[in-house]
Tab-separated table of C-alpha atoms and ligand atoms in Angstrom:
chain	number	residue	atom	x	y	z
A	124	UNK	CA	-130.534	131.396	14.110
A	125	UNK	CA	-128.987	128.566	16.096
A	126	UNK	CA	-125.234	128.594	16.473
A	127	UNK	CA	-123.603	126.380	13.879
A	128	UNK	CA	-121.585	124.484	16.534
A	129	UNK	CA	-124.824	123.249	18.071
A	130	UNK	CA	-126.212	121.858	14.866
A	131	UNK	CA	-123.342	120.208	13.034
A	132	UNK	CA	-119.952	119.267	14.348
A	133	UNK	CA	-117.767	122.039	13.012
A	134	UNK	CA	-114.633	120.189	14.173
A	135	UNK	CA	-114.828	118.515	10.820
A	136	UNK	CA	-113.828	121.820	9.239
A	137	UNK	CA	-111.218	122.694	11.843
A	138	UNK	CA	-109.314	119.515	11.114
A	139	UNK	CA	-109.398	120.347	7.429
A	140	UNK	CA	-107.783	123.757	7.848
A	141	UNK	CA	-110.533	125.333	5.807
A	142	UNK	CA	-112.693	126.780	8.574
A	143	UNK	CA	-111.806	130.365	7.623
A	144	UNK	CA	-112.836	129.744	4.043
A	145	UNK	CA	-116.069	128.164	5.275
A	146	UNK	CA	-116.832	131.136	7.522
A	147	UNK	CA	-116.241	133.569	4.655
A	148	UNK	CA	-119.199	132.089	2.770
A	149	UNK	CA	-121.266	131.025	5.763
A	150	UNK	CA	-122.486	134.527	6.680
A	151	UNK	CA	-123.410	135.306	3.073
A	152	UNK	CA	-125.362	132.077	2.696
A	153	UNK	CA	-127.045	132.451	6.084
A	154	UNK	CA	-128.204	135.897	5.000
A	155	UNK	CA	-129.398	135.002	1.520
A	156	UNK	CA	-131.294	131.934	2.817
A	157	UNK	CA	-132.618	133.643	5.960
A	158	UNK	CA	-136.247	132.876	5.030
A	159	UNK	CA	-135.578	129.138	4.905
A	160	UNK	CA	-133.468	127.919	7.796
A	161	UNK	CA	-133.694	124.280	6.680
A	162	UNK	CA	-132.216	125.246	3.311
A	163	UNK	CA	-129.308	126.937	5.059
A	164	UNK	CA	-128.564	123.836	7.147
A	165	UNK	CA	-128.949	121.683	4.026
A	166	UNK	CA	-126.268	123.839	2.369
A	167	UNK	CA	-123.932	123.416	5.356
A	168	UNK	CA	-124.603	119.697	5.346
A	169	UNK	CA	-123.903	119.372	1.593
A	170	UNK	CA	-120.625	121.194	2.173
A	171	UNK	CA	-119.556	118.794	4.945
A	172	UNK	CA	-120.737	115.711	3.056
A	173	UNK	CA	-118.823	116.856	-0.022
A	174	UNK	CA	-115.662	117.179	2.067
A	175	UNK	CA	-116.084	113.609	3.328
A	176	UNK	CA	-116.403	112.402	-0.258
A	177	UNK	CA	-113.363	114.492	-1.233
A	178	UNK	CA	-111.344	112.327	1.173
A	179	UNK	CA	-112.545	109.152	-0.519
A	180	UNK	CA	-112.021	110.305	-4.119
A	181	UNK	CA	-109.003	112.594	-3.704
A	182	UNK	CA	-110.914	115.721	-4.744
A	183	UNK	CA	-110.064	119.293	-3.719
A	184	UNK	CA	-111.591	119.833	-0.269
A	185	UNK	CA	-111.781	123.614	-0.530
A	186	UNK	CA	-113.624	123.412	-3.852
A	187	UNK	CA	-116.012	120.819	-2.372
A	188	UNK	CA	-116.655	123.055	0.618
A	189	UNK	CA	-117.239	126.219	-1.428
A	190	UNK	CA	-119.455	124.546	-4.050
A	191	UNK	CA	-121.396	122.765	-1.302
A	192	UNK	CA	-122.183	125.822	0.778
A	193	UNK	CA	-123.037	127.957	-2.296
A	194	UNK	CA	-124.954	125.461	-4.461
A	195	UNK	CA	-128.460	126.575	-3.369
A	196	UNK	CA	-127.595	130.276	-3.118
A	197	UNK	CA	-130.658	131.250	-5.195
A	198	UNK	CA	-133.081	128.672	-3.839
A	199	UNK	CA	-135.129	131.198	-1.858
A	200	UNK	CA	-136.007	133.287	-4.941
A	201	UNK	CA	-139.383	132.937	-6.654
A	202	UNK	CA	-139.320	131.701	-10.231
A	203	UNK	CA	-140.137	135.200	-11.512
A	204	UNK	CA	-137.331	136.694	-9.465
A	205	UNK	CA	-134.940	134.047	-10.813
A	206	UNK	CA	-135.917	134.786	-14.412
A	207	UNK	CA	-135.382	138.515	-13.868
A	208	UNK	CA	-132.001	137.849	-12.239
A	209	UNK	CA	-131.031	135.562	-15.147
A	210	UNK	CA	-131.548	138.539	-17.464
A	211	UNK	CA	-129.594	140.838	-15.171
A	212	UNK	CA	-126.678	138.409	-14.838
A	213	UNK	CA	-126.763	137.326	-18.509
A	214	UNK	CA	-127.590	133.708	-17.740
A	215	UNK	CA	-128.624	132.210	-21.059
A	216	UNK	CA	-131.568	129.844	-20.693
A	217	UNK	CA	-132.680	127.503	-23.467
A	218	UNK	CA	-136.381	126.753	-23.872
A	219	UNK	CA	-135.975	123.515	-21.968
A	220	UNK	CA	-133.951	125.246	-19.230
A	221	UNK	CA	-136.940	127.539	-18.703
A	222	UNK	CA	-139.356	124.622	-18.610
A	223	UNK	CA	-137.227	122.702	-16.107
A	224	UNK	CA	-137.806	125.363	-13.496
A	225	UNK	CA	-136.220	123.227	-10.756
A	226	UNK	CA	-132.851	123.610	-12.499
A	227	UNK	CA	-132.751	127.395	-12.894
A	228	UNK	CA	-131.589	128.094	-9.326
A	229	UNK	CA	-128.377	126.173	-10.079
A	230	UNK	CA	-127.641	127.977	-13.355
A	231	UNK	CA	-128.242	131.349	-11.721
A	232	UNK	CA	-126.349	130.582	-8.494
A	233	UNK	CA	-123.253	129.638	-10.504
A	234	UNK	CA	-123.300	132.973	-12.346
A	235	UNK	CA	-124.070	135.156	-9.322
A	236	UNK	CA	-121.388	133.422	-7.229
A	237	UNK	CA	-118.879	133.852	-10.057
A	238	UNK	CA	-119.621	137.584	-10.133
A	239	UNK	CA	-119.759	138.023	-6.356
A	240	UNK	CA	-117.052	135.693	-5.088
A	241	UNK	CA	-114.970	134.985	-8.183
A	242	UNK	CA	-115.352	131.211	-7.752
A	243	UNK	CA	-113.174	129.120	-10.050
A	244	UNK	CA	-114.536	127.363	-13.159
A	245	UNK	CA	-114.640	123.938	-11.475
A	246	UNK	CA	-116.792	125.260	-8.619
A	247	UNK	CA	-118.911	127.182	-11.158
A	248	UNK	CA	-119.696	123.982	-13.072
A	249	UNK	CA	-120.396	121.985	-9.916
A	250	UNK	CA	-123.007	124.574	-8.886
A	251	UNK	CA	-124.350	124.965	-12.434
A	252	UNK	CA	-124.969	121.226	-12.961
A	253	UNK	CA	-125.974	120.249	-9.420
A	254	UNK	CA	-129.676	119.793	-10.255
A	255	UNK	CA	-129.751	117.689	-13.416
A	256	UNK	CA	-126.122	116.607	-13.813
A	257	UNK	CA	-124.560	116.008	-17.226
A	258	UNK	CA	-122.547	113.285	-18.946
A	259	UNK	CA	-118.823	113.111	-18.147
A	260	UNK	CA	-118.940	115.157	-14.940
A	261	UNK	CA	-115.734	116.056	-13.104
A	262	UNK	CA	-115.230	114.406	-9.707
A	263	UNK	CA	-116.178	117.719	-8.041
A	264	UNK	CA	-119.417	117.908	-10.067
A	265	UNK	CA	-120.296	114.324	-9.117
A	266	UNK	CA	-119.503	114.939	-5.459
A	267	UNK	CA	-121.787	117.991	-5.273
A	268	UNK	CA	-124.528	116.260	-7.273
A	269	UNK	CA	-124.467	113.274	-4.911
A	270	UNK	CA	-123.936	115.247	-1.681
A	271	UNK	CA	-127.058	117.262	-2.491
A	272	UNK	CA	-128.964	113.973	-2.539
A	273	UNK	CA	-127.417	112.096	0.392
A	274	UNK	CA	-126.517	114.749	2.991
A	275	UNK	CA	-127.700	113.441	6.385
A	276	UNK	CA	-130.406	116.056	6.920
A	277	UNK	CA	-132.217	114.757	3.803
A	278	UNK	CA	-134.973	112.327	4.650
A	279	UNK	CA	-137.070	112.484	1.553
A	280	UNK	CA	-136.731	109.318	-0.427
A	281	UNK	CA	-137.171	105.627	0.300
A	282	UNK	CA	-133.916	104.414	-1.149
A	283	UNK	CA	-131.671	107.270	-0.058
A	284	UNK	CA	-129.771	104.912	2.296
A	285	UNK	CA	-128.782	102.775	-0.680
A	286	UNK	CA	-127.340	105.849	-2.458
A	287	UNK	CA	-125.593	106.957	0.780
A	288	UNK	CA	-123.720	103.658	0.973
A	289	UNK	CA	-122.979	103.507	-2.746
A	290	UNK	CA	-121.611	107.086	-2.787
A	291	UNK	CA	-118.594	105.921	-0.759
A	292	UNK	CA	-118.054	102.756	-2.828
A	293	UNK	CA	-118.715	103.717	-6.459
A	294	UNK	CA	-119.788	107.304	-7.118
A	295	UNK	CA	-120.778	106.566	-10.736
A	296	UNK	CA	-123.239	103.927	-9.560
A	297	UNK	CA	-124.516	106.403	-6.969
A	298	UNK	CA	-125.079	108.952	-9.773
A	299	UNK	CA	-127.191	106.397	-11.675
A	300	UNK	CA	-129.217	105.463	-8.584
A	301	UNK	CA	-129.903	109.045	-7.521
A	302	UNK	CA	-130.664	110.217	-11.080
A	303	UNK	CA	-133.129	107.378	-11.595
A	304	UNK	CA	-134.841	108.223	-8.314
A	305	UNK	CA	-134.933	111.879	-9.325
A	306	UNK	CA	-136.434	110.969	-12.692
A	307	UNK	CA	-139.080	108.805	-11.043
A	308	UNK	CA	-139.978	111.663	-8.718
A	309	UNK	CA	-140.223	114.142	-11.631
A	310	UNK	CA	-142.505	111.755	-13.524
A	311	UNK	CA	-144.671	111.100	-10.462
A	312	UNK	CA	-145.126	114.820	-9.868
A	313	UNK	CA	-145.699	115.618	-13.571
A	314	UNK	CA	-142.673	117.891	-13.752
A	315	UNK	CA	-140.786	118.718	-16.927
A	316	UNK	CA	-137.694	116.550	-17.390
A	317	UNK	CA	-134.521	118.289	-18.590
A	318	UNK	CA	-132.707	116.283	-21.278
A	319	UNK	CA	-129.527	116.396	-19.142
A	320	UNK	CA	-131.228	114.160	-16.565
A	321	UNK	CA	-131.802	111.426	-19.151
A	322	UNK	CA	-128.379	111.946	-20.743
A	323	UNK	CA	-126.723	111.646	-17.321
A	324	UNK	CA	-128.473	108.333	-16.623
A	325	UNK	CA	-127.601	106.902	-20.054
A	326	UNK	CA	-123.961	108.005	-19.847
A	327	UNK	CA	-123.320	106.625	-16.347
A	328	UNK	CA	-125.258	103.412	-16.953
A	329	UNK	CA	-122.985	102.688	-19.916
A	330	UNK	CA	-119.927	103.610	-17.872
A	331	UNK	CA	-120.653	101.247	-14.992
A	332	UNK	CA	-121.536	98.286	-17.210
B	598	FE2	FE1	-130.443	122.865	-5.544
B	599	FE2	FE1	-129.482	121.459	-2.537
């Protein structure tokens, strides 16, 4: 795998005094995502994007970094593997959680990372809710939710530039924009929609008006 310094400017971390913390998780994540190099770089990029947003919103940079690098920890597992691991790690899944199979990797990653790395509750929730969000998110939860969508290696949606700009101006508006785009994508691809997605949109729409 390419050296990290060649791909993303790691000086960003050095200036933040949290390079050692980053490196602690980096090897683990590189290993667990070894079958999907793009996913690994996405995780690094979410971590760095989250730290930029932490500057803007006064959030805890270490928490942003840890939640960012770990958020897709389980993304390389098959759905069957994830369901088995949810049983093993006592991750309770409601019927709709099971139907929204795109969300399970977040629920499971939060629990596994809590067991493995003893992440704090704030980081746990940011990982847990990174796929569908929820009403009344903490600033860390919003930062991870949005960073997952806007990190610079993402090139998947037409209006992502609009969310990128908005993320640094009004993160609640960015949550509405990205959630609505996510919802549209789920509908277009006939995927099950978790009620938290709709609740997140309704909550933040009310908040910004
Ligand atoms: Fe994810
Ligand atoms: Fe992600």
